[in-house]
GROMACS .gro file of C-alpha atoms in nm:
model
  510
    1MET     CA    1   3.277   1.237  -3.131
    2ARG     CA    2   2.928   1.084  -3.138
    3GLY     CA    3   3.087   0.755  -3.243
    4LEU     CA    4   3.380   0.788  -2.959
    5LEU     CA    5   3.146   0.831  -2.701
    6LEU     CA    6   2.920   0.525  -2.801
    7ALA     CA    7   3.285   0.339  -2.798
    8ASP     CA    8   3.311   0.432  -2.424
    9LYS     CA    9   2.946   0.264  -2.311
   10PRO     CA   10   2.982  -0.119  -2.228
   11PHE     CA   11   2.716  -0.350  -2.366
   12LEU     CA   12   2.408  -0.415  -2.130
   13LEU     CA   13   2.272  -0.706  -2.344
   14GLU     CA   14   2.472  -0.908  -2.620
   15MET     CA   15   2.269  -1.184  -2.856
   16LEU     CA   16   2.518  -1.364  -3.094
   17ASP     CA   17   2.467  -1.602  -3.370
   18ILE     CA   18   2.111  -1.647  -3.282
   19GLU     CA   19   1.924  -1.876  -3.445
   20LYS     CA   20   1.553  -1.983  -3.485
   21SER     CA   21   1.360  -2.218  -3.698
   22PHE     CA   22   0.994  -2.245  -3.818
   23PRO     CA   23   0.822  -2.558  -3.958
   24GLY     CA   24   0.944  -2.494  -4.338
   25VAL     CA   25   1.152  -2.190  -4.272
   26LYS     CA   26   1.434  -2.066  -4.103
   27ALA     CA   27   1.368  -1.685  -3.950
   28LEU     CA   28   1.678  -1.652  -3.733
   29ASP     CA   29   2.029  -1.718  -3.923
   30HIS     CA   30   2.350  -1.602  -3.677
   31ALA     CA   31   2.132  -1.299  -3.598
   32GLN     CA   32   2.317  -1.065  -3.307
   33LEU     CA   33   2.234  -0.699  -3.193
   34GLN     CA   34   2.438  -0.538  -2.931
   35LEU     CA   35   2.266  -0.281  -2.706
   36ARG     CA   36   2.488  -0.041  -2.498
   37TYR     CA   37   2.378   0.102  -2.182
   38GLY     CA   38   2.223   0.425  -2.180
   39THR     CA   39   2.136   0.425  -2.551
   40VAL     CA   40   1.875   0.396  -2.801
   41HIS     CA   41   1.912   0.134  -3.092
   42ALA     CA   42   1.730   0.097  -3.379
   43LEU     CA   43   1.620  -0.192  -3.509
   44MET     CA   44   1.616  -0.203  -3.904
   45GLY     CA   45   1.492  -0.454  -4.192
   46GLU     CA   46   1.238  -0.538  -4.414
   47ASN     CA   47   0.892  -0.723  -4.307
   48GLY     CA   48   1.027  -1.089  -4.249
   49ALA     CA   49   1.371  -0.992  -4.154
   50GLY     CA   50   1.325  -1.146  -3.829
   51LYS     CA   51   1.335  -0.862  -3.585
   52SER     CA   52   1.073  -0.948  -3.419
   53THR     CA   53   1.158  -1.289  -3.401
   54LEU     CA   54   1.484  -1.199  -3.219
   55MET     CA   55   1.282  -0.970  -2.959
   56LYS     CA   56   1.073  -1.243  -2.885
   57CYS     CA   57   1.383  -1.448  -2.819
   58LEU     CA   58   1.487  -1.220  -2.600
   59PHE     CA   59   1.153  -1.178  -2.420
   60GLY     CA   60   1.106  -1.598  -2.407
   61ILE     CA   61   0.796  -1.612  -2.584
   62TYR     CA   62   0.979  -1.794  -2.820
   63HIS     CA   63   1.295  -2.034  -2.726
   64LYS     CA   64   1.618  -1.976  -2.952
   65ASP     CA   65   1.741  -2.301  -3.114
   66ALA     CA   66   2.150  -2.196  -3.095
   67GLY     CA   67   2.297  -1.902  -2.962
   68CYS     CA   68   2.396  -1.698  -2.680
   69ILE     CA   69   2.234  -1.407  -2.506
   70LYS     CA   70   2.428  -1.230  -2.255
   71VAL     CA   71   2.243  -0.962  -2.007
   72GLU     CA   72   2.505  -0.764  -1.796
   73GLY     CA   73   2.787  -0.988  -1.863
   74ARG     CA   74   2.525  -1.313  -1.779
   75GLU     CA   75   2.433  -1.552  -2.010
   76ILE     CA   76   2.063  -1.572  -1.978
   77ASN     CA   77   1.762  -1.786  -2.135
   78PHE     CA   78   1.410  -1.684  -2.000
   79THR     CA   79   1.159  -1.894  -2.018
   80SER     CA   80   0.879  -1.680  -2.027
   81PRO     CA   81   0.783  -1.317  -2.041
   82ARG     CA   82   0.756  -1.316  -1.684
   83ASN     CA   83   1.090  -1.442  -1.612
   84ALA     CA   84   1.220  -1.159  -1.892
   85LEU     CA   85   1.008  -0.899  -1.660
   86ASP     CA   86   1.162  -1.032  -1.327
   87ASN     CA   87   1.500  -0.987  -1.478
   88GLY     CA   88   1.423  -0.620  -1.601
   89VAL     CA   89   1.347  -0.725  -1.986
   90SER     CA   90   1.035  -0.521  -2.095
   91MET     CA   91   0.832  -0.517  -2.462
   92VAL     CA   92   0.554  -0.331  -2.590
   93HIS     CA   93   0.458  -0.554  -2.945
   94GLN     CA   94   0.298  -0.451  -3.226
   95GLU     CA   95  -0.017  -0.625  -3.206
   96LEU     CA   96  -0.115  -0.473  -2.827
   97ASN     CA   97  -0.250  -0.788  -2.612
   98GLN     CA   98  -0.496  -0.650  -2.373
   99ILE     CA   99  -0.834  -0.763  -2.183
  100LEU     CA  100  -1.085  -0.504  -2.371
  101ARG     CA  101  -1.324  -0.546  -2.114
  102ARG     CA  102  -1.122  -0.488  -1.870
  103ASN     CA  103  -1.019  -0.163  -1.772
  104VAL     CA  104  -0.682   0.032  -1.792
  105MET     CA  105  -0.524  -0.029  -1.442
  106GLU     CA  106  -0.598  -0.400  -1.447
  107ASN     CA  107  -0.462  -0.432  -1.751
  108MET     CA  108  -0.129  -0.237  -1.640
  109TRP     CA  109  -0.059  -0.444  -1.342
  110LEU     CA  110  -0.239  -0.816  -1.497
  111GLY     CA  111   0.018  -1.093  -1.374
  112ARG     CA  112   0.161  -0.869  -1.113
  113LEU     CA  113  -0.156  -0.716  -0.914
  114PRO     CA  114  -0.082  -0.549  -0.562
  115MET     CA  115  -0.244  -0.756  -0.304
  116LYS     CA  116  -0.335  -0.676   0.057
  117TYR     CA  117  -0.550  -0.895   0.272
  118GLY     CA  118  -0.580  -1.184   0.028
  119LEU     CA  119  -0.782  -0.960  -0.209
  120VAL     CA  120  -0.667  -0.724  -0.517
  121ASP     CA  121  -0.559  -0.372  -0.366
  122HIS     CA  122  -0.765  -0.131  -0.557
  123LYS     CA  123  -0.640   0.166  -0.421
  124LYS     CA  124  -0.305   0.128  -0.426
  125MET     CA  125  -0.384  -0.001  -0.808
  126TYR     CA  126  -0.530   0.277  -0.873
  127GLU     CA  127  -0.294   0.517  -0.696
  128ASP     CA  128   0.034   0.387  -0.832
  129THR     CA  129  -0.143   0.385  -1.202
  130LYS     CA  130  -0.198   0.735  -1.118
  131LYS     CA  131   0.119   0.813  -1.067
  132ILE     CA  132   0.292   0.689  -1.368
  133PHE     CA  133   0.090   0.813  -1.563
  134THR     CA  134   0.137   1.173  -1.365
  135ASP     CA  135   0.500   1.105  -1.426
  136LEU     CA  136   0.489   1.022  -1.797
  137GLY     CA  137   0.245   1.291  -1.872
  138ILE     CA  138  -0.032   1.010  -1.946
  139ASP     CA  139  -0.367   1.208  -1.950
  140ILE     CA  140  -0.583   0.872  -1.946
  141ASN     CA  141  -0.826   0.754  -1.644
  142PRO     CA  142  -0.712   0.438  -1.507
  143ARG     CA  143  -1.046   0.293  -1.440
  144GLU     CA  144  -1.170   0.368  -1.794
  145ILE     CA  145  -1.280   0.057  -1.961
  146ILE     CA  146  -0.986  -0.043  -2.267
  147GLY     CA  147  -1.144  -0.115  -2.511
  148LYS     CA  148  -1.311   0.223  -2.493
  149LEU     CA  149  -1.010   0.370  -2.550
  150SER     CA  150  -0.853   0.465  -2.913
  151VAL     CA  151  -0.561   0.269  -3.017
  152SER     CA  152  -0.292   0.557  -2.965
  153LYS     CA  153  -0.460   0.570  -2.601
  154ARG     CA  154  -0.398   0.204  -2.552
  155GLN     CA  155  -0.091   0.203  -2.696
  156LEU     CA  156   0.029   0.449  -2.435
  157VAL     CA  157  -0.106   0.250  -2.156
  158GLU     CA  158   0.121  -0.038  -2.286
  159ILE     CA  159   0.417   0.190  -2.290
  160ALA     CA  160   0.345   0.321  -1.932
  161LYS     CA  161   0.302  -0.023  -1.880
  162ALA     CA  162   0.653  -0.142  -1.972
  163VAL     CA  163   0.833   0.195  -1.799
  164SER     CA  164   0.662   0.037  -1.474
  165SER     CA  165   0.809  -0.256  -1.422
  166ASN     CA  166   1.146  -0.039  -1.385
  167ALA     CA  167   1.351  -0.246  -1.698
  168LYS     CA  168   1.699  -0.213  -1.771
  169ILE     CA  169   1.607  -0.306  -2.121
  170LEU     CA  170   1.305  -0.182  -2.296
  171VAL     CA  171   1.163  -0.272  -2.619
  172LEU     CA  172   0.950  -0.087  -2.846
  173ASP     CA  173   0.770  -0.257  -3.159
  174GLU     CA  174   0.666  -0.024  -3.354
  175PRO     CA  175   0.536   0.204  -3.101
  176THR     CA  176   0.426   0.508  -3.273
  177SER     CA  177   0.240   0.317  -3.575
  178SER     CA  178  -0.058   0.488  -3.415
  179LEU     CA  179   0.009   0.821  -3.245
  180THR     CA  180   0.034   1.173  -3.343
  181GLU     CA  181   0.295   1.376  -3.404
  182GLU     CA  182   0.265   1.550  -3.073
  183GLU     CA  183   0.238   1.185  -2.870
  184VAL     CA  184   0.559   1.055  -3.058
  185ASN     CA  185   0.718   1.368  -2.917
  186HIS     CA  186   0.580   1.277  -2.599
  187LEU     CA  187   0.715   0.918  -2.664
  188PHE     CA  188   1.063   1.069  -2.745
  189LYS     CA  189   1.085   1.247  -2.409
  190ILE     CA  190   1.016   0.985  -2.203
  191MET     CA  191   1.249   0.782  -2.401
  192LYS     CA  192   1.482   1.033  -2.318
  193THR     CA  193   1.461   0.995  -1.988
  194LEU     CA  194   1.487   0.670  -1.927
  195VAL     CA  195   1.831   0.696  -2.093
  196THR     CA  196   1.954   0.905  -1.870
  197ARG     CA  197   1.863   0.645  -1.589
  198ASP     CA  198   2.078   0.420  -1.816
  199VAL     CA  199   1.809   0.228  -1.983
  200GLY     CA  200   1.846   0.081  -2.318
  201ILE     CA  201   1.577   0.091  -2.540
  202ILE     CA  202   1.592  -0.123  -2.865
  203TYR     CA  203   1.377   0.111  -3.091
  204ILE     CA  204   1.206  -0.119  -3.419
  205SER     CA  205   0.996   0.153  -3.694
  206HIS     CA  206   0.999   0.115  -4.056
  207ARG     CA  207   0.993   0.551  -4.001
  208MET     CA  208   1.298   0.674  -4.160
  209ASP     CA  209   1.260   1.003  -4.011
  210GLU     CA  210   1.219   0.863  -3.649
  211ILE     CA  211   1.514   0.671  -3.655
  212GLN     CA  212   1.746   0.979  -3.708
  213LYS     CA  213   1.584   1.175  -3.434
  214ILE     CA  214   1.633   0.946  -3.153
  215ALA     CA  215   1.833   0.651  -3.232
  216ASP     CA  216   2.257   0.606  -3.172
  217GLU     CA  217   2.324   0.264  -3.339
  218VAL     CA  218   2.130   0.114  -3.603
  219THR     CA  219   2.121  -0.285  -3.654
  220VAL     CA  220   1.987  -0.366  -3.955
  221MET     CA  221   1.885  -0.734  -4.053
  222ARG     CA  222   1.799  -0.897  -4.407
  223ASP     CA  223   1.677  -1.261  -4.420
  224GLY     CA  224   1.674  -1.343  -4.067
  225LYS     CA  225   2.011  -1.249  -4.103
  226TRP     CA  226   2.236  -0.969  -3.936
  227VAL     CA  227   2.374  -0.723  -4.185
  228ALA     CA  228   2.551  -0.437  -4.049
  229THR     CA  229   2.566  -0.215  -3.701
  230LYS     CA  230   2.655   0.169  -3.771
  231PRO     CA  231   2.615   0.442  -3.578
  232THR     CA  232   2.293   0.637  -3.666
  233GLY     CA  233   2.525   0.969  -3.794
  234GLU     CA  234   2.692   0.777  -4.034
  235LEU     CA  235   2.381   0.660  -4.218
  236SER     CA  236   2.158   0.843  -4.487
  237ILE     CA  237   1.821   0.700  -4.515
  238GLY     CA  238   1.912   0.587  -4.882
  239ALA     CA  239   2.131   0.423  -4.680
  240ILE     CA  240   1.952   0.235  -4.425
  241ILE     CA  241   1.714   0.140  -4.671
  242LYS     CA  242   1.975   0.009  -4.924
  243LEU     CA  243   2.088  -0.248  -4.614
  244MET     CA  244   1.733  -0.307  -4.574
  245VAL     CA  245   1.632  -0.430  -4.924
  246ASN     CA  246   1.980  -0.487  -5.070
  247ARG     CA  247   1.883  -0.287  -5.400
  248GLU     CA  248   1.863   0.138  -5.430
  249ILE     CA  249   1.484   0.271  -5.407
  250GLU     CA  250   1.501   0.611  -5.596
  251ASN     CA  251   1.107   0.687  -5.522
  252PHE     CA  252   0.918   0.637  -5.204
  253PHE     CA  253   0.557   0.623  -5.424
  254PRO     CA  254   0.456   0.470  -5.751
  255PRO     CA  255   0.345   0.684  -6.038
  256LYS     CA  256  -0.003   0.795  -6.034
  257VAL     CA  257  -0.183   0.596  -6.359
  258ASN     CA  258  -0.531   0.619  -6.226
  259VAL     CA  259  -0.799   0.883  -6.329
  260PRO     CA  260  -1.070   0.934  -6.126
  261GLY     CA  261  -1.423   0.896  -6.378
  262GLU     CA  262  -1.773   0.983  -6.275
  263PRO     CA  263  -1.965   0.938  -5.981
  264LEU     CA  264  -1.951   0.576  -5.808
  265LEU     CA  265  -2.065   0.645  -5.420
  266GLU     CA  266  -2.232   0.977  -5.288
  267CYS     CA  267  -2.269   1.002  -4.905
  268THR     CA  268  -2.488   1.260  -4.728
  269GLY     CA  269  -2.530   1.367  -4.412
  270ILE     CA  270  -2.347   1.015  -4.252
  271THR     CA  271  -2.408   1.014  -3.869
  272GLY     CA  272  -2.339   0.703  -3.614
  273LYS     CA  273  -2.601   0.605  -3.358
  274TYR     CA  274  -2.358   0.572  -3.057
  275MET     CA  275  -2.070   0.771  -2.956
  276PRO     CA  276  -1.857   0.842  -2.982
  277THR     CA  277  -1.873   0.867  -3.358
  278CYS     CA  278  -1.885   1.020  -3.670
  279THR     CA  279  -2.163   1.353  -3.775
  280ASP     CA  280  -2.298   1.465  -4.092
  281VAL     CA  281  -2.015   1.336  -4.274
  282SER     CA  282  -2.079   1.391  -4.696
  283PHE     CA  283  -1.895   1.352  -4.945
  284THR     CA  284  -1.836   1.205  -5.339
  285LEU     CA  285  -1.627   0.921  -5.453
  286HIS     CA  286  -1.543   0.886  -5.791
  287LYS     CA  287  -1.475   0.590  -5.993
  288GLY     CA  288  -1.061   0.531  -5.981
  289GLU     CA  289  -0.996   0.783  -5.734
  290ILE     CA  290  -0.846   0.677  -5.395
  291LEU     CA  291  -1.011   0.924  -5.140
  292GLY     CA  292  -0.784   1.007  -4.843
  293VAL     CA  293  -0.926   1.071  -4.459
  294ALA     CA  294  -0.701   1.289  -4.276
  295GLY     CA  295  -0.748   1.400  -3.924
  296LEU     CA  296  -0.610   1.355  -3.559
  297VAL     CA  297  -0.651   1.055  -3.306
  298GLY     CA  298  -1.002   1.104  -3.189
  299SER     CA  299  -1.123   1.289  -3.529
  300ARG     CA  300  -1.370   0.959  -3.587
  301ARG     CA  301  -1.189   0.851  -3.913
  302THR     CA  302  -1.245   0.472  -3.828
  303GLU     CA  303  -1.534   0.500  -3.712
  304LEU     CA  304  -1.641   0.679  -4.064
  305LEU     CA  305  -1.510   0.344  -4.251
  306ASN     CA  306  -1.693   0.147  -3.989
  307THR     CA  307  -2.036   0.312  -4.050
  308LEU     CA  308  -2.046   0.288  -4.418
  309PHE     CA  309  -1.941  -0.028  -4.385
  310GLY     CA  310  -2.237  -0.168  -4.131
  311THR     CA  311  -2.002  -0.241  -3.807
  312MET     CA  312  -2.097   0.062  -3.647
  313THR     CA  313  -2.490   0.134  -3.662
  314ARG     CA  314  -2.600   0.432  -3.891
  315ALA     CA  315  -2.845   0.673  -3.737
  316GLY     CA  316  -2.886   0.893  -4.000
  317GLY     CA  317  -2.785   1.002  -4.353
  318GLU     CA  318  -2.809   0.812  -4.700
  319ILE     CA  319  -2.579   0.607  -4.890
  320LYS     CA  320  -2.587   0.628  -5.304
  321LEU     CA  321  -2.397   0.363  -5.562
  322ARG     CA  322  -2.404   0.425  -5.865
  323GLY     CA  323  -2.689   0.665  -5.780
  324ALA     CA  324  -2.930   0.411  -5.659
  325ALA     CA  325  -2.930   0.389  -5.269
  326ILE     CA  326  -2.829   0.145  -5.064
  327GLU     CA  327  -2.843   0.007  -4.665
  328ASN     CA  328  -2.543  -0.134  -4.571
  329ARG     CA  329  -2.699  -0.239  -4.182
  330SER     CA  330  -2.436  -0.502  -4.178
  331ALA     CA  331  -2.131  -0.638  -4.299
  332GLY     CA  332  -2.299  -0.907  -4.464
  333ASP     CA  333  -2.514  -0.611  -4.664
  334SER     CA  334  -2.210  -0.409  -4.742
  335MET     CA  335  -2.004  -0.725  -4.889
  336LYS     CA  336  -2.293  -0.794  -5.115
  337ASN     CA  337  -2.323  -0.407  -5.242
  338GLY     CA  338  -1.955  -0.446  -5.351
  339PHE     CA  339  -1.784  -0.289  -5.029
  340ALA     CA  340  -1.435  -0.461  -4.892
  341LEU     CA  341  -1.249  -0.321  -4.535
  342LEU     CA  342  -0.955  -0.399  -4.415
  343THR     CA  343  -0.963  -0.308  -4.052
  344GLU     CA  344  -0.651  -0.131  -3.836
  345GLU     CA  345  -0.578  -0.397  -3.646
  346ARG     CA  346  -0.472  -0.698  -3.856
  347ARG     CA  347  -0.403  -0.911  -3.503
  348ALA     CA  348  -0.773  -0.850  -3.351
  349THR     CA  349  -0.996  -0.789  -3.654
  350GLY     CA  350  -0.820  -0.924  -3.968
  351ILE     CA  351  -0.651  -1.216  -3.909
  352PHE     CA  352  -0.773  -1.591  -3.801
  353PRO     CA  353  -0.430  -1.621  -3.610
  354GLU     CA  354  -0.435  -2.072  -3.584
  355GLY     CA  355  -0.571  -2.090  -3.960
  356SER     CA  356  -0.369  -2.137  -4.251
  357ILE     CA  357  -0.287  -1.876  -4.497
  358THR     CA  358  -0.515  -2.085  -4.721
  359PHE     CA  359  -0.814  -2.039  -4.455
  360ASN     CA  360  -0.735  -1.677  -4.392
  361ALA     CA  361  -0.728  -1.611  -4.819
  362ILE     CA  362  -1.082  -1.726  -4.898
  363ILE     CA  363  -1.311  -1.748  -4.591
  364SER     CA  364  -1.454  -1.414  -4.699
  365SER     CA  365  -1.518  -1.537  -5.042
  366ILE     CA  366  -1.608  -1.925  -4.911
  367ASP     CA  367  -1.955  -1.967  -5.072
  368THR     CA  368  -1.819  -1.952  -5.431
  369TYR     CA  369  -1.567  -2.277  -5.340
  370ILE     CA  370  -1.869  -2.478  -5.257
  371THR     CA  371  -2.066  -2.689  -5.557
  372ALA     CA  372  -2.358  -2.941  -5.382
  373GLY     CA  373  -2.281  -2.856  -5.044
  374LEU     CA  374  -1.912  -2.967  -5.104
  375LEU     CA  375  -1.619  -2.765  -5.020
  376ARG     CA  376  -1.385  -2.777  -5.343
  377ASN     CA  377  -1.077  -2.805  -5.262
  378SER     CA  378  -0.913  -2.735  -5.580
  379LYS     CA  379  -1.091  -2.393  -5.633
  380VAL     CA  380  -0.977  -2.333  -5.292
  381ASN     CA  381  -0.621  -2.419  -5.332
  382SER     CA  382  -0.604  -2.215  -5.666
  383ALA     CA  383  -0.750  -1.910  -5.452
  384ALA     CA  384  -0.484  -1.984  -5.223
  385ASP     CA  385  -0.201  -1.936  -5.491
  386GLN     CA  386  -0.350  -1.706  -5.680
  387VAL     CA  387  -0.350  -1.422  -5.346
  388ILE     CA  388  -0.032  -1.553  -5.282
  389THR     CA  389   0.104  -1.497  -5.637
  390SER     CA  390  -0.059  -1.161  -5.714
  391MET     CA  391   0.059  -1.041  -5.357
  392ARG     CA  392   0.414  -1.152  -5.346
  393VAL     CA  393   0.382  -1.339  -5.025
  394LYS     CA  394   0.697  -1.428  -4.883
  395THR     CA  395   0.543  -1.804  -4.726
  396PRO     CA  396   0.718  -2.144  -4.731
  397SER     CA  397   0.344  -2.278  -4.833
  398LYS     CA  398  -0.057  -2.193  -4.802
  399ARG     CA  399  -0.059  -2.429  -4.578
  400THR     CA  400   0.179  -2.201  -4.322
  401HIS     CA  401  -0.065  -2.051  -3.995
  402ILE     CA  402  -0.072  -1.700  -4.073
  403LYS     CA  403   0.041  -1.602  -3.751
  404TYR     CA  404   0.361  -1.744  -3.820
  405LEU     CA  405   0.397  -1.463  -4.129
  406SER     CA  406   0.542  -1.109  -4.091
  407GLY     CA  407   0.275  -0.798  -4.036
  408GLY     CA  408   0.352  -0.709  -4.390
  409ASN     CA  409   0.269  -1.033  -4.525
  410GLN     CA  410  -0.014  -1.105  -4.327
  411GLN     CA  411  -0.183  -0.760  -4.430
  412LYS     CA  412  -0.107  -0.860  -4.818
  413VAL     CA  413  -0.332  -1.210  -4.741
  414ILE     CA  414  -0.579  -0.987  -4.603
  415LEU     CA  415  -0.554  -0.746  -4.853
  416GLY     CA  416  -0.574  -1.056  -5.117
  417ARG     CA  417  -0.871  -1.266  -4.925
  418TRP     CA  418  -1.126  -0.893  -4.989
  419LEU     CA  419  -0.976  -0.889  -5.375
  420LEU     CA  420  -1.117  -1.244  -5.393
  421THR     CA  421  -1.463  -1.087  -5.352
  422ASN     CA  422  -1.413  -0.863  -5.663
  423PRO     CA  423  -1.501  -0.552  -5.509
  424GLU     CA  424  -1.641  -0.211  -5.645
  425ILE     CA  425  -1.544  -0.057  -5.325
  426LEU     CA  426  -1.236  -0.088  -5.089
  427LEU     CA  427  -1.224   0.087  -4.703
  428LEU     CA  428  -0.885   0.065  -4.624
  429ASP     CA  429  -0.789   0.146  -4.275
  430GLU     CA  430  -0.436   0.255  -4.246
  431PRO     CA  431  -0.341  -0.049  -4.481
  432THR     CA  432   0.039   0.063  -4.465
  433ARG     CA  433   0.078   0.007  -4.053
  434GLY     CA  434   0.374  -0.128  -3.938
  435ILE     CA  435   0.518  -0.218  -4.324
  436ASP     CA  436   0.815  -0.190  -4.423
  437VAL     CA  437   0.927   0.042  -4.689
  438GLY     CA  438   0.981  -0.219  -4.978
  439ALA     CA  439   0.611  -0.372  -4.906
  440LYS     CA  440   0.502  -0.016  -4.828
  441TYR     CA  441   0.554   0.045  -5.221
  442GLU     CA  442   0.444  -0.309  -5.334
  443ILE     CA  443   0.085  -0.220  -5.141
  444TYR     CA  444   0.099   0.180  -5.262
  445GLN     CA  445   0.149   0.030  -5.650
  446LEU     CA  446  -0.169  -0.260  -5.607
  447ILE     CA  447  -0.404   0.051  -5.441
  448ILE     CA  448  -0.331   0.233  -5.746
  449ASP     CA  449  -0.347  -0.055  -5.988
  450LEU     CA  450  -0.712  -0.101  -5.865
  451ALA     CA  451  -0.795   0.232  -5.870
  452LYS     CA  452  -0.701   0.200  -6.252
  453GLN     CA  453  -0.913  -0.065  -6.283
  454GLY     CA  454  -1.164   0.188  -6.171
  455LYS     CA  455  -1.284   0.053  -5.821
  456GLY     CA  456  -1.321   0.359  -5.572
  457ILE     CA  457  -1.065   0.350  -5.262
  458ILE     CA  458  -1.096   0.514  -4.958
  459MET     CA  459  -0.780   0.533  -4.752
  460VAL     CA  460  -0.739   0.652  -4.403
  461SER     CA  461  -0.368   0.718  -4.301
  462SER     CA  462  -0.204   0.865  -4.027
  463GLU     CA  463   0.083   0.928  -4.247
  464MET     CA  464   0.027   1.271  -4.410
  465SER     CA  465   0.342   1.220  -4.661
  466GLU     CA  466   0.142   0.879  -4.767
  467LEU     CA  467  -0.217   1.061  -4.818
  468LEU     CA  468  -0.004   1.311  -5.017
  469GLY     CA  469   0.179   1.104  -5.207
  470ILE     CA  470  -0.107   0.839  -5.341
  471CYS     CA  471  -0.447   1.018  -5.294
  472ASP     CA  472  -0.655   1.207  -5.570
  473ASN     CA  473  -0.812   1.403  -5.264
  474ILE     CA  474  -0.821   1.407  -4.909
  475ILE     CA  475  -1.088   1.466  -4.655
  476VAL     CA  476  -0.986   1.593  -4.333
  477MET     CA  477  -1.179   1.488  -4.089
  478SER     CA  478  -1.234   1.706  -3.702
  479ASN     CA  479  -1.416   1.562  -3.397
  480GLY     CA  480  -1.590   1.345  -3.587
  481ARG     CA  481  -1.743   1.604  -3.876
  482VAL     CA  482  -1.552   1.701  -4.214
  483GLY     CA  483  -1.311   1.974  -4.136
  484GLY     CA  484  -1.275   2.047  -4.531
  485VAL     CA  485  -1.144   1.882  -4.856
  486VAL     CA  486  -0.831   1.889  -5.022
  487LYS     CA  487  -0.854   1.915  -5.368
  488ARG     CA  488  -0.515   1.756  -5.501
  489GLY     CA  489  -0.381   1.996  -5.760
  490VAL     CA  490  -0.548   2.279  -5.631
  491GLU     CA  491  -0.267   2.557  -5.568
  492PHE     CA  492  -0.220   2.534  -5.163
  493GLY     CA  493   0.159   2.640  -5.192
  494GLY     CA  494   0.237   2.261  -5.285
  495ILE     CA  495   0.299   1.979  -5.050
  496ALA     CA  496   0.449   2.195  -4.725
  497GLY     CA  497   0.124   2.440  -4.817
  498GLU     CA  498  -0.155   2.105  -4.856
  499GLN     CA  499   0.047   1.977  -4.487
  500GLU     CA  500  -0.020   2.311  -4.342
  501THR     CA  501  -0.381   2.329  -4.508
  502ILE     CA  502  -0.446   1.945  -4.345
  503LEU     CA  503  -0.314   2.028  -3.999
  504ARG     CA  504  -0.541   2.359  -3.985
  505LEU     CA  505  -0.870   2.166  -4.103
  506ALA     CA  506  -0.801   1.868  -3.879
  507ALA     CA  507  -0.834   2.124  -3.550
  508LYS     CA  508  -1.130   2.337  -3.681
  509TYR     CA  509  -1.390   2.141  -3.441
  510VAL     CA  510  -1.147   2.027  -3.175
   0.00000   0.00000   0.00000
C-alpha cells in the first residue's frame, strides 16, 4: 500500500544521467536520483560512491559534465550555492562550514544579512533567529560565538539555517553524525513537519536504523553509478548493505583477538584548566586494550582526549606512561611520548585540503625523511605508498589532493599518517564518523590489529553499538566527570544490560 501511495506523488527533482570527472577519476557515471514531493529519500552507498558529489552538482558547488537536472519539471543548472538557495534548494554539509569567531545568528544569515538604512539590522537578525529556533525547539543563544558550541549544536544551527531559507528541496548529508539519540529524534520531528509542507528531503546517512525509521524511498549508488531505487519497506538492512558493497556482510564487527596486558597508561585526577573541560578523571589503560569513552553530548569526552594530548591546558592530575610521569603539555611533547590524536572534525583539524595525499600522509613524521637538510623524495613516496596500501585508500594517485577523496578515505589517510609515527597510544575521537559500513569494518579491524600489537587505544564514540562491539572496557563520562566504568565480560544482563548501565551512568552528574 505504501508503495502505491509513493507512486501517486509526482517528482519534485529529477537528476538523470549525471556525469562528473576530476583529474584521474570519474566520480559520477550516468548517476540518477528522483525525489518526490513530500517524501524523505535516502541516498546510500559506500564512501566514494559519489553521493556527496551528486549533491554538490545539484547545489552548484560542482558543475556537472553531462546529464539533466530538473526541479518541478524545469531544467536547471545552478551556477553557485547562492543560486541554488535562491531557487529553493538548501544543503547541510557533512563537514561544517562556519565562521567560528562570529556568533550564531551571523552564521545563520551569512550572505543574506537583514539591512536597515544601509547597516546590518542586528535586532531583526536576533529576532528572526530566535523565532526559527523557537519553532524548531532549539535551545541556543543566537548571540553565542559559534566556535564555543559543541559540534552537535553547531550541526543543529546548520539545520536551522537550511530550514530558514524556506527550501522546497533540503539535502541533509550525515546530519546525525554528532547528535545524541534525543537530538536525532528532534531532527526527525522537524523533518516530518517539513514533509507535510510538501518539502522533499534527500537524506544521506550510513546509519541503517535511521533509514528505516525516516525514509520513504532509498537510492543506492556504487562507484559513481546508480544501482537501485526502492521503497524502504521492501529493503532489509542486509539487502541495503548488499546493494552498497556488492557482497554479503555477515558480521558488523571483526573477531576480538587482542588481549589486554600490563598497565601502560595511568591517569589520576586529570582536570582541565579552562571550562568547559574534564574534572578529576582517573583511569588505567592496559597494553593491548581498546578503552571506550561513552557519554552524552556535552559530557567532555573530546576535552578529555585533548587534555591528555596537550592541545588543551591541564590544570591538575598526573599522567604516567609505563610507570614514569610525563607532562604532555603540548602536541609536540605528546608525539615524542608516543601519543597520536585522531580528531573528531576531519576537515577543520585533520586534513590539509589543498595538499596531496602524500603531503597529508607524511606531515606528522616529516623529520624522518630529511637527510642532510634535504627531503628525500624516495623515502617520502615510499611512506605514502605504504599508507595507501596498508589502509586500502581508494585514490587514482598519491599526488591527488586529499579534498577530492571521500570522507572515509580521508580518515584512512589520517590514520595512516599517525601510524607512520609509530605511536604507543592512540586517542581516537569518533574514528568512524560519516563512514560507510564496509569502511567501518576495515577501520575496526585496524584498531583491533593495533591493539593486538600491544598498542593502547582510547576511543570516543557516540555509537553505543560500536563501543560494545570492539572495546574491552568503557569509561562513561558525565558532565566532565567519570560516571562509572563498564567492564566488558562482567555481568550486566548482556548487551541490553550494558547499554542500560551506560545510559544510567551517563546521566549521573547531569
